[in-house]
Amino acid sequence: MGAMSVRTPSSKPSEAPHRAGFACFVGRPNAGKSTLTNALVGQKVAITANQPQTTRHTVRGIVHRPDAQLILVDTPGLHKPRTLLGQRLNDIVRTTWAEVDVIGFCLPANEKLGPGDRFIAKELASIKKTPKIAIVTKTDLVDSKTLAEQLIAIDQLGKELGFEWAEIVPVSAVADQQVDLLADLLVPLLPEGPALYPEGDLTDEPEQVMIAELIREAALEGVRDELPHSIAVVVEEMLPREDRPADKPLLDIHAFVYIERPSQKGIIIGPKGARLKQVGIKSRKQIEALLGTPVFLDLHVKVAKDWQRDPRQLRKLGF
Ligand SMILES: Nc1nc2c(ncn2[C@@H]2O[C@H](COP(=O)(O)OP(=O)(O)OP(=O)(O)O)[C@@H](O)[C@H]2O)c(=O)[nH]1
Ligand SMILES: [Mg+2]
């Protein structure tokens, strides 16, 4: 210590700059994109189901960290479209790619790479400037040998198409393996900047849309074949019940469950209305948890003939 000694203004180690930006999850239908989004956010912001094409619109889930804000854009699975709805879903996905800072390509560990994956990878190859991370999902379902083979196949796929993956990361959203690591790898690929959403916001989905989605998720459970694709849900009205004491509020929610054909009505409603009642009970619990208030849920089933192919009906249903 002498005359020349200097005091450093702060003894903190050099801090990394704050980052904020968008990561988009793409992949085939059923690849695990929405489940992974929920796992990263730490709360359910997107519905999931063991059926392809569950997600129908872009859901933004927000991950808050001291060093970064990561906005996850969960898109529908990209597939060969058979209806106008299918085409619209693919358009949603492609539009999103142009807007994000990093793309996460989800490939399930338990399914060999197929034509659907190659189709998406080829499209990704044409987006030169955006870094692409390959995410091997559902690793809890395979042994280490199968996983290793999948990692090699994915690396190879990138080489064939003339690009390098920024990373190849195996994760399991269900078993919570490497989900935090994935966030750690995404963050450095975001631009420097302040947070884009207020602290505490987990999504920017409107309440009404989230409620409709929770009802659709409950309605999807156990239905098969073409029926899942035929279901659409719209919340028509949400009103606080009048004449309720302040400490015992009740929210009335009226929603329509749309199907495409009169013959589907019986399946959705079930014998003596039993199935629809279950859908109501299940979704009401989730809605109450979401809103933090007791809810009276009134569900009606309506036929909107072939709505997936009808531009006017699609618009009415929000596509
Ligand atoms: N075992 C296991 N199952 C998973 C995992 N992630 C997702 N799944 C299951 O895979 C199915 C599809 O998951 P989703 O998250 O809905 O898939 P998605 O890619 O969003 O599907 P679309 O919205 O239809 O494109 C669901 O039944 C999930 O429970 C995982 O890490 N492990
Ligand atoms: Mg989904």
CSV table of C-alpha atoms and ligand atoms in Angstrom, one decimal:
chain,number,residue,atom,x,y,z
A,1,MET,CA,0.0,0.0,0.0
A,2,GLY,CA,1.5,3.3,-1.0
A,3,ALA,CA,0.6,6.5,-2.7
A,4,MET,CA,-0.1,4.8,-5.8
A,5,SER,CA,-2.7,2.5,-4.4
A,6,VAL,CA,-6.1,2.6,-6.1
A,7,ARG,CA,-9.4,1.5,-4.9
A,8,THR,CA,-11.5,-0.5,-7.2
A,9,PRO,CA,-15.1,0.9,-7.4
A,10,SER,CA,-16.6,-2.5,-6.7
A,11,SER,CA,-15.2,-5.8,-5.7
A,12,LYS,CA,-17.9,-7.8,-7.6
A,13,PRO,CA,-16.6,-10.0,-10.3
A,14,SER,CA,-17.3,-8.7,-13.8
A,15,GLU,CA,-21.0,-9.4,-14.3
A,16,ALA,CA,-22.4,-10.8,-17.5
A,17,PRO,CA,-24.8,-8.3,-19.2
A,18,HIS,CA,-28.5,-8.9,-18.8
A,19,ARG,CA,-30.1,-10.6,-21.8
A,20,ALA,CA,-33.6,-10.8,-23.1
A,21,GLY,CA,-35.1,-12.5,-26.1
A,22,PHE,CA,-37.2,-15.2,-27.8
A,23,ALA,CA,-36.6,-18.9,-28.3
A,24,CYS,CA,-39.0,-20.8,-30.4
A,25,PHE,CA,-39.7,-24.6,-30.0
A,26,VAL,CA,-40.4,-26.4,-33.2
A,27,GLY,CA,-40.8,-30.0,-34.0
A,28,ARG,CA,-43.3,-32.6,-35.2
A,29,PRO,CA,-46.7,-32.8,-33.5
A,30,ASN,CA,-46.4,-34.6,-30.1
A,31,ALA,CA,-42.6,-34.1,-29.8
A,32,GLY,CA,-43.0,-32.6,-26.3
A,33,LYS,CA,-42.7,-28.9,-27.1
A,34,SER,CA,-45.5,-27.7,-24.8
A,35,THR,CA,-44.5,-30.0,-21.9
A,36,LEU,CA,-40.9,-28.5,-22.2
A,37,THR,CA,-42.3,-25.0,-22.2
A,38,ASN,CA,-44.2,-25.6,-19.0
A,39,ALA,CA,-41.2,-27.3,-17.4
A,40,LEU,CA,-39.0,-24.3,-18.2
A,41,VAL,CA,-41.5,-21.7,-17.0
A,42,GLY,CA,-42.2,-23.8,-13.9
A,43,GLN,CA,-46.0,-23.6,-14.3
A,44,LYS,CA,-48.5,-24.7,-16.8
A,45,VAL,CA,-48.9,-22.1,-19.6
A,46,ALA,CA,-49.6,-24.4,-22.5
A,47,ILE,CA,-51.9,-27.4,-22.6
A,48,THR,CA,-50.4,-30.9,-23.5
A,49,ALA,CA,-51.9,-34.2,-24.6
A,50,ASN,CA,-50.9,-37.5,-25.9
A,51,GLN,CA,-52.2,-36.7,-29.3
A,52,PRO,CA,-50.6,-34.9,-32.3
A,53,GLN,CA,-51.6,-31.3,-33.0
A,54,THR,CA,-52.7,-30.3,-29.5
A,55,THR,CA,-51.2,-26.8,-29.7
A,56,ARG,CA,-53.1,-24.6,-32.1
A,57,HIS,CA,-51.8,-21.1,-31.5
A,58,THR,CA,-48.6,-19.5,-30.4
A,59,VAL,CA,-48.1,-19.5,-26.6
A,60,ARG,CA,-45.5,-17.3,-25.0
A,61,GLY,CA,-44.1,-18.6,-21.7
A,62,ILE,CA,-41.8,-16.3,-19.8
A,63,VAL,CA,-38.8,-17.5,-17.8
A,64,HIS,CA,-37.4,-14.9,-15.3
A,65,ARG,CA,-33.8,-15.2,-14.2
A,66,PRO,CA,-31.5,-12.7,-12.5
A,67,ASP,CA,-29.3,-12.6,-15.6
A,68,ALA,CA,-31.9,-12.9,-18.3
A,69,GLN,CA,-35.5,-13.0,-19.4
A,70,LEU,CA,-36.2,-15.9,-21.8
A,71,ILE,CA,-39.4,-15.8,-23.7
A,72,LEU,CA,-40.4,-19.3,-25.0
A,73,VAL,CA,-42.6,-19.3,-28.0
A,74,ASP,CA,-44.4,-22.6,-28.1
A,75,THR,CA,-45.8,-23.3,-31.6
A,76,PRO,CA,-48.0,-26.0,-33.1
A,77,GLY,CA,-46.2,-29.0,-34.5
A,78,LEU,CA,-45.2,-28.7,-38.1
A,79,HIS,CA,-46.8,-31.3,-40.3
A,80,LYS,CA,-48.2,-32.1,-43.7
A,81,PRO,CA,-51.5,-30.1,-43.7
A,82,ARG,CA,-54.7,-31.8,-44.6
A,83,THR,CA,-57.2,-29.1,-43.8
A,84,LEU,CA,-57.3,-25.3,-43.9
A,85,LEU,CA,-56.7,-25.3,-40.1
A,86,GLY,CA,-53.6,-27.4,-40.7
A,87,GLN,CA,-52.3,-24.9,-43.2
A,88,ARG,CA,-52.9,-22.0,-40.9
A,89,LEU,CA,-51.0,-23.8,-38.1
A,90,ASN,CA,-48.0,-24.3,-40.4
A,91,ASP,CA,-48.1,-20.6,-41.3
A,92,ILE,CA,-48.1,-19.7,-37.6
A,93,VAL,CA,-44.9,-21.7,-37.1
A,94,ARG,CA,-43.1,-20.3,-40.1
A,95,THR,CA,-44.0,-16.7,-39.3
A,96,THR,CA,-42.6,-17.2,-35.8
A,97,TRP,CA,-39.2,-18.5,-37.0
A,98,ALA,CA,-38.4,-15.2,-38.6
A,99,GLU,CA,-38.9,-13.3,-35.3
A,100,VAL,CA,-37.0,-15.3,-32.7
A,101,ASP,CA,-33.4,-15.1,-31.5
A,102,VAL,CA,-32.9,-18.9,-31.3
A,103,ILE,CA,-34.7,-21.9,-32.5
A,104,GLY,CA,-35.0,-25.1,-30.4
A,105,PHE,CA,-35.8,-28.1,-32.6
A,106,CYS,CA,-37.4,-30.8,-30.5
A,107,LEU,CA,-36.9,-34.5,-31.4
A,108,PRO,CA,-38.2,-37.2,-29.2
A,109,ALA,CA,-35.5,-39.6,-28.0
A,110,ASN,CA,-37.9,-42.6,-28.3
A,111,GLU,CA,-38.6,-42.2,-32.0
A,112,LYS,CA,-36.1,-42.7,-34.9
A,113,LEU,CA,-35.7,-39.6,-37.1
A,114,GLY,CA,-38.3,-39.7,-39.8
A,115,PRO,CA,-39.4,-37.8,-42.9
A,116,GLY,CA,-41.3,-35.3,-40.7
A,117,ASP,CA,-38.1,-34.4,-38.9
A,118,ARG,CA,-36.1,-34.1,-42.1
A,119,PHE,CA,-38.8,-31.9,-43.6
A,120,ILE,CA,-38.5,-29.5,-40.7
A,121,ALA,CA,-34.7,-29.7,-40.6
A,122,LYS,CA,-34.5,-28.7,-44.3
A,123,GLU,CA,-36.7,-25.7,-43.6
A,124,LEU,CA,-34.5,-24.7,-40.7
A,125,ALA,CA,-31.4,-25.0,-42.8
A,126,SER,CA,-32.7,-22.2,-45.0
A,127,ILE,CA,-32.8,-19.8,-42.0
A,128,LYS,CA,-29.1,-19.1,-42.0
A,129,LYS,CA,-28.7,-16.4,-39.4
A,130,THR,CA,-30.7,-17.8,-36.4
A,131,PRO,CA,-28.8,-20.3,-34.2
A,132,LYS,CA,-30.4,-23.7,-33.9
A,133,ILE,CA,-30.3,-25.9,-30.8
A,134,ALA,CA,-31.3,-29.6,-31.2
A,135,ILE,CA,-33.3,-30.7,-28.2
A,136,VAL,CA,-33.7,-34.4,-27.7
A,137,THR,CA,-36.9,-34.7,-25.6
A,138,LYS,CA,-38.4,-37.6,-23.5
A,139,THR,CA,-35.0,-39.0,-22.6
A,140,ASP,CA,-36.6,-40.8,-19.6
A,141,LEU,CA,-38.2,-43.2,-22.1
A,142,VAL,CA,-34.9,-44.6,-23.6
A,143,ASP,CA,-31.7,-46.3,-22.5
A,144,SER,CA,-28.3,-44.7,-22.9
A,145,LYS,CA,-27.4,-46.6,-26.0
A,146,THR,CA,-30.6,-45.5,-27.9
A,147,LEU,CA,-30.0,-41.9,-26.7
A,148,ALA,CA,-26.4,-42.0,-28.0
A,149,GLU,CA,-27.5,-43.2,-31.4
A,150,GLN,CA,-30.1,-40.5,-31.6
A,151,LEU,CA,-27.5,-37.8,-30.7
A,152,ILE,CA,-25.3,-39.1,-33.5
A,153,ALA,CA,-28.1,-39.2,-36.0
A,154,ILE,CA,-29.1,-35.6,-35.2
A,155,ASP,CA,-25.5,-34.4,-35.6
A,156,GLN,CA,-25.4,-36.2,-38.9
A,157,LEU,CA,-28.6,-34.7,-40.1
A,158,GLY,CA,-27.2,-31.2,-39.5
A,159,LYS,CA,-24.0,-32.1,-41.5
A,160,GLU,CA,-26.1,-33.5,-44.3
A,161,LEU,CA,-28.0,-30.3,-44.6
A,162,GLY,CA,-24.9,-28.1,-44.3
A,163,PHE,CA,-25.2,-26.5,-40.9
A,164,GLU,CA,-24.0,-27.0,-37.4
A,165,TRP,CA,-26.3,-27.2,-34.4
A,166,ALA,CA,-25.3,-24.6,-31.8
A,167,GLU,CA,-25.9,-27.3,-29.3
A,168,ILE,CA,-27.4,-30.8,-29.1
A,169,VAL,CA,-29.1,-31.2,-25.6
A,170,PRO,CA,-30.9,-34.3,-24.2
A,171,VAL,CA,-33.7,-33.4,-21.8
A,172,SER,CA,-36.6,-34.9,-20.0
A,173,ALA,CA,-39.3,-32.4,-19.0
A,174,VAL,CA,-41.3,-35.1,-17.2
A,175,ALA,CA,-38.3,-36.4,-15.1
A,176,ASP,CA,-36.8,-32.9,-14.9
A,177,GLN,CA,-33.5,-33.8,-16.3
A,178,GLN,CA,-31.3,-31.1,-17.9
A,179,VAL,CA,-34.1,-28.6,-18.2
A,180,ASP,CA,-32.1,-26.0,-16.3
A,181,LEU,CA,-29.1,-26.8,-18.5
A,182,LEU,CA,-31.2,-26.1,-21.6
A,183,ALA,CA,-32.1,-22.7,-20.2
A,184,ASP,CA,-28.4,-22.0,-19.5
A,185,LEU,CA,-27.5,-22.9,-23.1
A,186,LEU,CA,-30.3,-20.7,-24.6
A,187,VAL,CA,-29.6,-17.6,-22.5
A,188,PRO,CA,-26.2,-16.7,-24.1
A,189,LEU,CA,-27.8,-16.8,-27.5
A,190,LEU,CA,-30.2,-14.0,-26.6
A,191,PRO,CA,-29.4,-10.3,-27.3
A,192,GLU,CA,-28.3,-8.0,-24.5
A,193,GLY,CA,-31.1,-5.9,-23.2
A,194,PRO,CA,-33.5,-5.2,-20.3
A,195,ALA,CA,-36.5,-7.5,-19.4
A,196,LEU,CA,-39.4,-7.3,-21.9
A,197,TYR,CA,-42.2,-8.4,-19.5
A,198,PRO,CA,-42.9,-7.4,-15.9
A,199,GLU,CA,-41.5,-9.7,-13.3
A,200,GLY,CA,-44.0,-12.3,-12.3
A,201,ASP,CA,-45.8,-12.6,-15.6
A,202,LEU,CA,-45.5,-16.2,-16.8
A,203,THR,CA,-47.4,-15.7,-20.1
A,204,ASP,CA,-49.1,-13.1,-22.1
A,205,GLU,CA,-52.0,-15.3,-23.0
A,206,PRO,CA,-55.4,-13.6,-22.4
A,207,GLU,CA,-57.2,-15.3,-19.5
A,208,GLN,CA,-60.2,-16.2,-21.7
A,209,VAL,CA,-57.9,-18.1,-24.1
A,210,MET,CA,-56.2,-20.0,-21.2
A,211,ILE,CA,-59.5,-21.0,-19.8
A,212,ALA,CA,-60.7,-22.2,-23.2
A,213,GLU,CA,-57.5,-24.2,-23.6
A,214,LEU,CA,-57.9,-25.8,-20.2
A,215,ILE,CA,-61.4,-26.9,-21.2
A,216,ARG,CA,-60.2,-28.2,-24.5
A,217,GLU,CA,-57.4,-30.2,-22.7
A,218,ALA,CA,-59.9,-31.8,-20.5
A,219,ALA,CA,-62.2,-32.6,-23.4
A,220,LEU,CA,-59.3,-34.1,-25.4
A,221,GLU,CA,-58.6,-36.7,-22.7
A,222,GLY,CA,-59.6,-40.2,-23.8
A,223,VAL,CA,-61.1,-39.2,-27.2
A,224,ARG,CA,-59.7,-40.9,-30.2
A,225,ASP,CA,-59.3,-40.9,-34.0
A,226,GLU,CA,-60.4,-37.7,-35.7
A,227,LEU,CA,-62.4,-36.3,-32.8
A,228,PRO,CA,-59.5,-34.5,-31.0
A,229,HIS,CA,-59.0,-32.4,-34.1
A,230,SER,CA,-62.7,-31.6,-34.3
A,231,ILE,CA,-62.9,-30.0,-30.9
A,232,ALA,CA,-62.6,-26.3,-30.4
A,233,VAL,CA,-63.6,-24.3,-27.3
A,234,VAL,CA,-64.6,-20.7,-27.0
A,235,VAL,CA,-65.3,-18.8,-23.8
A,236,GLU,CA,-68.4,-16.7,-24.5
A,237,GLU,CA,-68.8,-14.8,-21.2
A,238,MET,CA,-67.2,-14.4,-17.8
A,239,LEU,CA,-69.1,-12.5,-15.2
A,240,PRO,CA,-69.0,-12.2,-11.4
A,241,ARG,CA,-72.2,-13.6,-9.9
A,242,GLU,CA,-74.4,-10.8,-8.5
A,243,ASP,CA,-75.7,-10.8,-5.0
A,244,ARG,CA,-72.6,-12.6,-3.6
A,245,PRO,CA,-71.0,-11.5,-0.3
A,246,ALA,CA,-67.6,-10.0,-0.9
A,247,ASP,CA,-65.8,-12.9,0.9
A,248,LYS,CA,-67.7,-15.5,-1.2
A,249,PRO,CA,-67.3,-14.4,-4.8
A,250,LEU,CA,-68.3,-16.7,-7.7
A,251,LEU,CA,-67.3,-16.3,-11.3
A,252,ASP,CA,-69.8,-17.5,-14.0
A,253,ILE,CA,-68.1,-18.8,-17.1
A,254,HIS,CA,-70.1,-19.7,-20.1
A,255,ALA,CA,-68.2,-21.7,-22.8
A,256,PHE,CA,-69.0,-23.5,-26.0
A,257,VAL,CA,-67.4,-26.8,-27.0
A,258,TYR,CA,-67.6,-27.0,-30.8
A,259,ILE,CA,-67.5,-30.2,-32.7
A,260,GLU,CA,-67.8,-30.7,-36.5
A,261,ARG,CA,-70.6,-33.2,-36.9
A,262,PRO,CA,-73.8,-34.1,-35.0
A,263,SER,CA,-72.6,-37.7,-34.7
A,264,GLN,CA,-69.7,-36.5,-32.4
A,265,LYS,CA,-72.1,-34.9,-29.9
A,266,GLY,CA,-72.9,-38.2,-28.2
A,267,ILE,CA,-69.2,-39.0,-27.6
A,268,ILE,CA,-68.5,-35.6,-26.1
A,269,ILE,CA,-71.5,-35.5,-23.9
A,270,GLY,CA,-71.4,-39.2,-22.9
A,271,PRO,CA,-74.2,-41.4,-21.4
A,272,LYS,CA,-76.6,-39.1,-19.5
A,273,GLY,CA,-74.1,-36.3,-19.9
A,274,ALA,CA,-71.5,-38.1,-17.7
A,275,ARG,CA,-68.5,-37.3,-19.9
A,276,LEU,CA,-69.2,-33.6,-20.3
A,277,LYS,CA,-69.7,-33.4,-16.6
A,278,GLN,CA,-66.3,-34.9,-16.0
A,279,VAL,CA,-64.8,-32.4,-18.4
A,280,GLY,CA,-66.5,-29.6,-16.5
A,281,ILE,CA,-65.3,-30.8,-13.1
A,282,LYS,CA,-61.7,-31.4,-14.3
A,283,SER,CA,-61.3,-28.1,-16.1
A,284,ARG,CA,-63.1,-26.1,-13.4
A,285,LYS,CA,-60.5,-27.1,-10.8
A,286,GLN,CA,-57.7,-26.0,-13.1
A,287,ILE,CA,-59.5,-22.7,-13.9
A,288,GLU,CA,-60.0,-22.0,-10.2
A,289,ALA,CA,-56.3,-22.6,-9.6
A,290,LEU,CA,-55.4,-20.3,-12.4
A,291,LEU,CA,-57.7,-17.5,-11.4
A,292,GLY,CA,-57.7,-18.0,-7.6
A,293,THR,CA,-61.4,-17.7,-7.3
A,294,PRO,CA,-64.4,-20.1,-7.2
A,295,VAL,CA,-66.0,-20.7,-10.6
A,296,PHE,CA,-69.3,-21.9,-11.9
A,297,LEU,CA,-68.6,-23.4,-15.3
A,298,ASP,CA,-71.4,-23.7,-17.8
A,299,LEU,CA,-70.5,-25.9,-20.9
A,300,HIS,CA,-72.6,-26.2,-24.0
A,301,VAL,CA,-71.8,-28.5,-27.0
A,302,LYS,CA,-72.5,-27.0,-30.4
A,303,VAL,CA,-72.0,-28.3,-33.9
A,304,ALA,CA,-70.0,-26.0,-36.3
A,305,LYS,CA,-70.1,-28.1,-39.4
A,306,ASP,CA,-66.6,-28.9,-40.8
A,307,TRP,CA,-65.1,-25.8,-39.1
A,308,GLN,CA,-61.6,-27.0,-39.9
A,309,ARG,CA,-62.2,-26.5,-43.6
A,310,ASP,CA,-64.4,-23.4,-43.5
A,311,PRO,CA,-62.6,-20.0,-43.5
A,312,ARG,CA,-65.5,-18.2,-42.0
A,313,GLN,CA,-65.9,-20.6,-39.1
A,314,LEU,CA,-62.1,-20.6,-38.6
A,315,ARG,CA,-62.2,-16.9,-38.1
A,316,LYS,CA,-65.0,-17.1,-35.7
A,317,LEU,CA,-63.0,-19.6,-33.7
A,318,GLY,CA,-60.0,-17.4,-33.6
A,319,PHE,CA,-57.8,-18.8,-36.4
B,1,LIG,N1,-42.1,-39.7,-20.8
B,1,LIG,C1,-42.2,-38.4,-21.2
B,1,LIG,N2,-43.2,-38.0,-21.9
B,1,LIG,C2,-43.3,-36.7,-22.3
B,1,LIG,C3,-42.2,-35.8,-22.1
B,1,LIG,N3,-42.5,-34.6,-22.7
B,1,LIG,C4,-43.7,-34.8,-23.2
B,1,LIG,N4,-44.2,-36.0,-23.0
B,1,LIG,C5,-45.5,-36.5,-23.4
B,1,LIG,O1,-45.6,-36.5,-24.8
B,1,LIG,C6,-46.9,-36.1,-25.2
B,1,LIG,C7,-46.9,-34.9,-26.1
B,1,LIG,O2,-46.4,-33.8,-25.4
B,1,LIG,P1,-46.8,-32.3,-25.8
B,1,LIG,O3,-45.9,-31.4,-25.0
B,1,LIG,O4,-48.2,-32.0,-25.8
B,1,LIG,O5,-46.2,-32.3,-27.3
B,1,LIG,P2,-46.2,-31.1,-28.4
B,1,LIG,O6,-44.9,-31.2,-29.1
B,1,LIG,O7,-46.5,-29.8,-27.7
B,1,LIG,O8,-47.4,-31.5,-29.3
B,1,LIG,P3,-48.3,-30.6,-30.4
B,1,LIG,O9,-48.8,-29.4,-29.6
B,1,LIG,O10,-49.4,-31.5,-30.7
B,1,LIG,O11,-47.4,-30.3,-31.5
B,1,LIG,C8,-47.7,-35.9,-23.9
B,1,LIG,O12,-48.4,-37.0,-23.6
B,1,LIG,C9,-46.6,-35.6,-22.9
B,1,LIG,O13,-47.0,-36.0,-21.6
B,1,LIG,C10,-41.0,-36.3,-21.4
B,1,LIG,O14,-40.0,-35.6,-21.1
B,1,LIG,N5,-41.1,-37.6,-21.0
B,2,MG,MG,-48.0,-28.5,-28.0
